[in-house]
Amino acid sequence: MRRVLLPQHISDQVAPPGAAIRDLRGLTMGTSWSVRLVEPAMPGRAGSGDLQLGLQQQLDLVVAQMSHWSEESDLGRFNRAEPGSWHSLPAAFCDVLGFAMHVAQASGGAYDPCAGALVNLWGFGPRHRYDQPGFLPPKHDTVALLLSQRQRRRLELDLPARRARQPGGLQLDLSAIAKGYGVDRLARYLESQGIHHYLVEVGGELRGAGSKPDGQPWWVMLEQVDGAGADSHPAEMLLALHGLSVATSGDYRRFFEDGTVRFSHTIDPRSGVPIANQLASVTVVHAECMAADAWSTALTVLGVDAGMALAEEQGLAARFLQRDGHGYREFLSSQLLAMLDE
């Protein structure tokens, strides 16, 4: 039996009946993006080619500023900068980094955009990857040394002046928030073009607004765990993505195995090692996709108990799926429970 999640607030703006749904798509951040939009015929409206270009430019800006895969991005240059040097940050980069540091503080360091060196050490960065020949997981002493170095490599961020100080060797990694931010940029661009009914997706993170021409909202299924049988899951959840975003963090997306040990790509910045708390996934529903993206990662690292406490403290609509034998146990925050259509 499917369960239905409904938004707390519903806009009275409806899509024009009979209008066409247009699909646009492309590539970014090592994944794909797609947009479904309701576009009535209006004089002076930009054509699909102009929209395609404009949407791609939004995501190209995110890559140019925040990619940790490109040495020529603003983030890449900061990561290689001289110790003690201050750097002016582009507005978008500064906004994303500022919010990332807010989540880092609120989560007690369970999420940390300054943990790039740890991510790289475990083979989930751009080089010396876990899926390349000869890779071996790091030894305990190597992890401990990097953790001790991080204590001396603190980021100084001056938000009003939009600048940051590189203490030396600090590696920023915004991969747990950049896709969500990209989704938000696409949504804002569509709104600037007078398009208010759309479904936006980047690498599985989604944001929707308005409705389809038939009056139905944009229905999406909350992500299930890959490789698990349907009978091992709790009942499916359908979400009306109306003025909302949704992001899922899961340990099944990228991982490697060393003998009988399974290492998730989600690293706990506090311990320096991949999580092992039996959480398969955490889904967060939020008005902003950037927030849903970052919070889902933080809650995944914290685990069910501490994660649920933080979700309640922050007023987050969150679903936790925890492995339990051959099946899964589901835990829902009060904000998500309030969305359930009984």
Coordinates of C-alpha atoms in Angstrom, one line a residue:
M1 CA 0.0 0.0 0.0
R2 CA 1.3 3.4 -0.9
R3 CA 1.4 6.3 1.5
V4 CA 1.0 9.9 0.4
L5 CA 2.9 13.0 1.7
L6 CA 1.2 16.3 1.1
P7 CA 2.7 19.8 1.5
Q8 CA 1.6 22.0 4.5
H9 CA 1.0 25.0 2.2
I10 CA -0.6 24.8 -1.2
S11 CA -0.4 27.7 -3.7
D12 CA -3.6 28.9 -5.4
Q13 CA -1.7 29.4 -8.6
V14 CA -2.8 26.8 -11.2
A15 CA -1.2 25.8 -14.4
P16 CA -3.0 26.9 -17.6
P17 CA -5.3 24.0 -18.7
G18 CA -4.2 22.5 -22.0
A19 CA -0.7 23.8 -21.8
A20 CA 2.1 21.6 -22.9
I21 CA 4.8 19.9 -20.7
R22 CA 8.3 20.5 -22.1
D23 CA 11.3 18.3 -21.1
L24 CA 14.8 19.6 -21.1
R25 CA 17.9 17.7 -19.9
G26 CA 21.7 17.8 -19.9
L27 CA 24.9 16.8 -18.0
T28 CA 26.6 18.3 -15.0
M29 CA 28.7 17.4 -12.0
G30 CA 29.4 13.9 -13.3
T31 CA 25.6 13.2 -13.5
S32 CA 22.6 14.3 -15.4
W33 CA 20.0 17.0 -14.9
S34 CA 16.4 17.2 -16.1
V35 CA 13.6 19.8 -16.1
R36 CA 9.9 19.3 -16.8
L37 CA 8.0 22.5 -17.1
V38 CA 4.6 23.8 -18.1
E39 CA 5.1 26.4 -20.8
P40 CA 2.1 28.1 -22.3
A41 CA 2.5 29.8 -25.6
M42 CA 3.2 33.5 -24.8
P43 CA 4.6 36.3 -27.0
G44 CA 8.2 37.1 -26.2
R45 CA 8.8 33.9 -24.2
A46 CA 12.3 32.4 -24.6
G47 CA 12.3 29.4 -26.8
S48 CA 13.4 25.9 -25.6
G49 CA 16.9 26.5 -27.0
D50 CA 17.4 29.6 -25.0
L51 CA 16.0 27.9 -21.9
Q52 CA 18.3 24.9 -22.3
L53 CA 21.3 27.3 -22.6
G54 CA 20.2 29.3 -19.6
L55 CA 19.6 26.3 -17.4
Q56 CA 23.0 24.8 -18.4
Q57 CA 24.7 28.0 -17.6
Q58 CA 23.3 27.9 -14.0
L59 CA 24.9 24.6 -13.4
D60 CA 28.2 25.5 -15.2
L61 CA 28.5 28.3 -12.8
V62 CA 28.2 25.9 -9.8
V63 CA 30.9 23.7 -11.4
A64 CA 33.2 26.6 -12.1
Q65 CA 33.0 27.9 -8.6
M66 CA 32.6 24.7 -6.4
S67 CA 33.9 21.6 -8.2
H68 CA 36.5 19.7 -6.2
W69 CA 37.2 17.7 -9.4
S70 CA 38.6 20.7 -11.2
E71 CA 41.8 22.4 -10.2
E72 CA 40.7 25.5 -12.0
S73 CA 37.5 26.0 -10.1
D74 CA 37.4 28.6 -7.3
L75 CA 37.3 25.8 -4.8
G76 CA 40.2 24.0 -6.4
R77 CA 42.4 27.1 -6.4
F78 CA 41.5 27.7 -2.7
N79 CA 42.5 24.1 -1.8
R80 CA 45.9 24.7 -3.4
A81 CA 46.5 28.1 -2.0
E82 CA 49.4 29.2 0.2
P83 CA 49.0 28.8 4.0
G84 CA 47.7 32.0 5.7
S85 CA 46.3 33.5 2.4
W86 CA 42.9 35.2 2.3
H87 CA 40.7 34.7 -0.8
S88 CA 37.7 36.6 -2.1
L89 CA 34.9 34.2 -2.8
P90 CA 32.2 34.5 -5.6
A91 CA 28.8 35.2 -4.2
A92 CA 27.3 31.8 -4.9
F93 CA 30.4 29.9 -3.5
C94 CA 30.3 32.1 -0.3
D95 CA 26.5 31.5 0.2
V96 CA 26.9 27.7 -0.1
L97 CA 30.0 27.5 2.1
G98 CA 28.3 29.7 4.7
F99 CA 25.3 27.4 4.9
A100 CA 27.5 24.3 4.9
M101 CA 29.4 25.7 7.9
H102 CA 26.0 26.4 9.6
V103 CA 25.0 22.7 9.2
A104 CA 28.5 21.7 10.4
Q105 CA 28.1 23.7 13.6
A106 CA 24.5 22.6 14.2
S107 CA 25.4 18.9 13.7
G108 CA 28.4 19.0 16.0
G109 CA 30.7 18.3 13.0
A110 CA 28.7 15.3 11.7
Y111 CA 28.7 17.2 8.4
D112 CA 31.8 19.2 7.5
P113 CA 32.7 20.8 4.2
C114 CA 36.3 21.1 5.4
A115 CA 36.7 17.3 5.5
G116 CA 37.9 16.9 1.8
A117 CA 41.2 15.5 2.8
L118 CA 39.5 12.6 4.6
V119 CA 37.2 12.0 1.7
N120 CA 40.2 11.8 -0.6
L121 CA 42.1 9.5 1.8
W122 CA 39.3 7.0 1.6
G123 CA 39.3 7.0 -2.2
F124 CA 36.1 9.0 -2.8
G125 CA 37.8 12.1 -4.2
P126 CA 39.0 12.9 -7.8
R127 CA 42.3 11.0 -7.5
H128 CA 43.6 7.7 -6.1
R129 CA 40.0 6.4 -6.1
Y130 CA 38.6 3.3 -4.4
D131 CA 37.6 1.9 -7.9
Q132 CA 41.1 2.2 -9.3
P133 CA 43.7 -0.7 -9.4
G134 CA 46.0 -0.8 -6.4
F135 CA 43.8 1.1 -4.0
L136 CA 44.0 0.1 -0.3
P137 CA 41.9 1.5 2.6
P138 CA 44.0 3.8 4.8
K139 CA 45.6 2.5 8.0
H140 CA 44.4 3.7 11.4
D141 CA 47.6 5.6 12.0
T142 CA 47.2 7.5 8.7
V143 CA 43.6 8.5 9.6
A144 CA 44.7 9.5 13.1
L145 CA 47.4 11.8 11.7
L146 CA 45.0 13.5 9.4
L147 CA 42.5 14.1 12.2
S148 CA 45.2 15.7 14.3
Q149 CA 46.3 17.9 11.4
R150 CA 42.7 19.0 10.9
Q151 CA 42.6 20.4 14.4
R152 CA 45.3 22.9 13.3
R153 CA 43.7 23.6 9.9
R154 CA 40.6 25.6 10.8
L155 CA 38.7 27.6 8.2
E156 CA 38.3 31.3 8.8
L157 CA 35.2 32.5 6.9
D158 CA 34.3 36.2 6.8
L159 CA 30.8 36.2 5.3
P160 CA 30.2 39.9 5.2
A161 CA 33.4 40.5 3.3
R162 CA 32.9 37.3 1.2
R163 CA 36.3 36.0 1.9
A164 CA 38.0 32.9 3.5
R165 CA 41.5 32.1 4.8
Q166 CA 43.4 29.0 3.8
P167 CA 45.2 27.9 6.9
G168 CA 47.4 25.5 4.8
G169 CA 46.4 22.1 3.5
L170 CA 42.7 22.5 4.2
Q171 CA 40.6 20.7 1.5
L172 CA 37.1 22.0 1.0
D173 CA 34.5 19.5 -0.5
L174 CA 31.0 20.7 -1.2
S175 CA 29.8 17.6 -3.0
A176 CA 27.2 16.9 -0.3
I177 CA 25.5 20.2 -1.0
A178 CA 26.4 21.4 -4.5
K179 CA 23.8 19.3 -6.4
G180 CA 21.1 20.5 -4.1
Y181 CA 22.2 24.1 -4.7
G182 CA 22.3 23.4 -8.4
V183 CA 18.6 22.3 -8.2
D184 CA 17.8 25.6 -6.4
R185 CA 19.6 27.6 -9.1
L186 CA 17.6 25.9 -11.8
A187 CA 14.3 26.7 -10.0
R188 CA 15.2 30.3 -9.5
Y189 CA 16.2 30.7 -13.1
L190 CA 12.8 29.2 -14.3
E191 CA 11.0 31.6 -12.0
S192 CA 13.0 34.5 -13.4
Q193 CA 11.7 33.4 -16.9
G194 CA 8.1 33.6 -15.7
I195 CA 7.9 29.8 -15.4
H196 CA 6.2 28.8 -12.1
H197 CA 5.1 25.2 -12.8
Y198 CA 8.1 22.8 -13.0
L199 CA 9.9 19.7 -11.7
V200 CA 13.7 20.1 -11.5
E201 CA 16.2 17.2 -10.9
V202 CA 20.0 17.0 -10.6
G203 CA 21.5 13.6 -9.9
G204 CA 18.4 12.4 -8.0
E205 CA 17.8 15.5 -6.0
L206 CA 14.4 17.2 -6.8
R207 CA 12.4 20.4 -6.4
G208 CA 8.9 21.0 -7.7
A209 CA 6.5 24.0 -7.9
G210 CA 3.0 24.6 -9.1
S211 CA 1.2 21.8 -10.8
K212 CA 0.7 20.0 -14.1
P213 CA -1.9 21.1 -16.7
D214 CA -4.3 18.5 -15.4
G215 CA -4.2 20.0 -12.0
Q216 CA -2.2 17.2 -10.4
P217 CA 1.0 18.0 -8.5
W218 CA 4.4 16.7 -9.4
W219 CA 4.3 13.3 -7.8
V220 CA 7.6 11.6 -6.9
M221 CA 8.4 8.4 -5.1
L222 CA 10.7 8.6 -2.1
E223 CA 13.9 6.8 -3.0
Q224 CA 14.2 3.2 -2.0
V225 CA 17.4 1.3 -1.2
D226 CA 19.0 -0.1 -4.3
G227 CA 19.4 -3.9 -4.5
A228 CA 16.7 -4.6 -1.9
G229 CA 13.5 -6.5 -2.6
A230 CA 10.2 -4.7 -2.4
D231 CA 9.0 -7.0 0.4
S232 CA 11.9 -5.9 2.6
H233 CA 10.9 -2.2 2.5
P234 CA 8.3 -0.3 4.4
A235 CA 5.3 0.7 2.2
E236 CA 6.2 3.2 -0.6
M237 CA 5.8 6.9 -0.1
L238 CA 4.5 9.3 -2.7
L239 CA 5.3 12.9 -2.2
A240 CA 3.5 15.8 -3.8
L241 CA 6.5 18.0 -4.7
H242 CA 4.6 21.3 -4.6
G243 CA 6.8 24.1 -3.3
L244 CA 9.2 21.5 -1.9
S245 CA 12.5 19.8 -2.4
V246 CA 13.7 16.3 -1.5
A247 CA 17.1 14.8 -1.2
T248 CA 18.3 11.4 -0.1
S249 CA 21.7 10.3 1.3
G250 CA 22.3 6.6 1.0
D251 CA 25.2 4.3 1.8
Y252 CA 24.4 2.1 -1.2
R253 CA 25.3 4.6 -3.8
R254 CA 29.1 4.4 -3.6
F255 CA 31.1 2.0 -1.5
F256 CA 33.8 -0.6 -1.7
E257 CA 34.5 -3.8 0.1
D258 CA 37.8 -5.0 1.6
G259 CA 37.4 -8.6 2.6
T260 CA 34.2 -8.8 4.6
V261 CA 34.1 -5.1 5.5
R262 CA 31.9 -2.7 3.6
F263 CA 33.1 0.9 3.4
S264 CA 30.5 3.6 2.6
H265 CA 31.3 6.8 0.8
T266 CA 29.8 8.8 3.7
I267 CA 32.6 9.6 6.1
D268 CA 32.1 10.7 9.7
P269 CA 34.4 13.7 9.9
R270 CA 34.6 13.3 13.7
S271 CA 36.1 9.8 13.6
G272 CA 37.7 10.0 10.2
V273 CA 36.2 6.7 9.0
P274 CA 33.1 5.7 7.0
I275 CA 29.9 5.3 8.9
A276 CA 28.9 1.9 10.2
N277 CA 25.6 2.8 12.0
Q278 CA 23.4 0.5 9.8
L279 CA 21.6 3.5 8.2
A280 CA 20.8 2.7 4.6
S281 CA 19.3 6.1 3.8
V282 CA 18.0 9.3 5.1
T283 CA 15.5 11.4 3.1
V284 CA 14.8 15.1 3.9
V285 CA 12.0 17.2 2.5
H286 CA 12.6 20.9 2.7
A287 CA 11.7 24.1 0.8
E288 CA 15.3 24.5 -0.3
C289 CA 17.1 21.6 -2.0
M290 CA 20.5 22.8 -0.8
A291 CA 19.3 22.4 2.8
A292 CA 17.7 19.0 2.1
D293 CA 21.0 17.8 0.6
A294 CA 23.2 19.0 3.4
W295 CA 20.9 17.9 6.3
S296 CA 20.4 14.4 4.8
T297 CA 24.1 13.9 4.9
A298 CA 24.4 15.2 8.5
L299 CA 21.5 13.0 9.7
T300 CA 23.0 9.9 8.0
V301 CA 26.3 10.4 9.9
L302 CA 24.5 10.9 13.2
G303 CA 22.4 7.8 13.0
V304 CA 18.8 7.3 14.0
D305 CA 18.9 8.4 17.6
A306 CA 21.0 11.5 17.4
G307 CA 19.8 12.2 13.9
M308 CA 16.2 12.2 14.9
A309 CA 16.9 14.5 17.8
L310 CA 18.6 17.0 15.5
A311 CA 15.7 16.7 13.0
E312 CA 13.2 17.5 15.7
E313 CA 15.4 20.4 17.0
Q314 CA 15.7 21.9 13.4
G315 CA 12.1 21.2 12.4
L316 CA 13.2 18.9 9.6
A317 CA 10.8 16.5 7.7
A318 CA 13.0 13.4 7.6
R319 CA 12.7 9.6 7.0
F320 CA 15.4 7.2 8.3
L321 CA 15.7 3.7 6.8
Q322 CA 17.9 1.4 9.0
R323 CA 19.0 -2.1 8.2
D324 CA 17.4 -4.7 10.4
G325 CA 18.4 -8.3 9.5
H326 CA 17.1 -8.9 6.0
G327 CA 14.7 -5.9 6.1
Y328 CA 14.5 -2.3 7.1
R329 CA 13.1 -0.3 9.9
E330 CA 11.6 3.1 9.2
F331 CA 11.7 6.1 11.5
L332 CA 9.8 9.4 10.7
S333 CA 10.3 12.8 12.2
S334 CA 7.2 14.6 13.5
Q335 CA 7.4 17.1 10.6
L336 CA 7.2 14.3 8.1
L337 CA 4.4 12.5 10.0
A338 CA 2.4 15.8 9.8
M339 CA 2.6 15.5 6.0
L340 CA 1.1 12.0 5.8
D341 CA -2.3 11.9 4.3
E342 CA -4.3 9.7 6.7

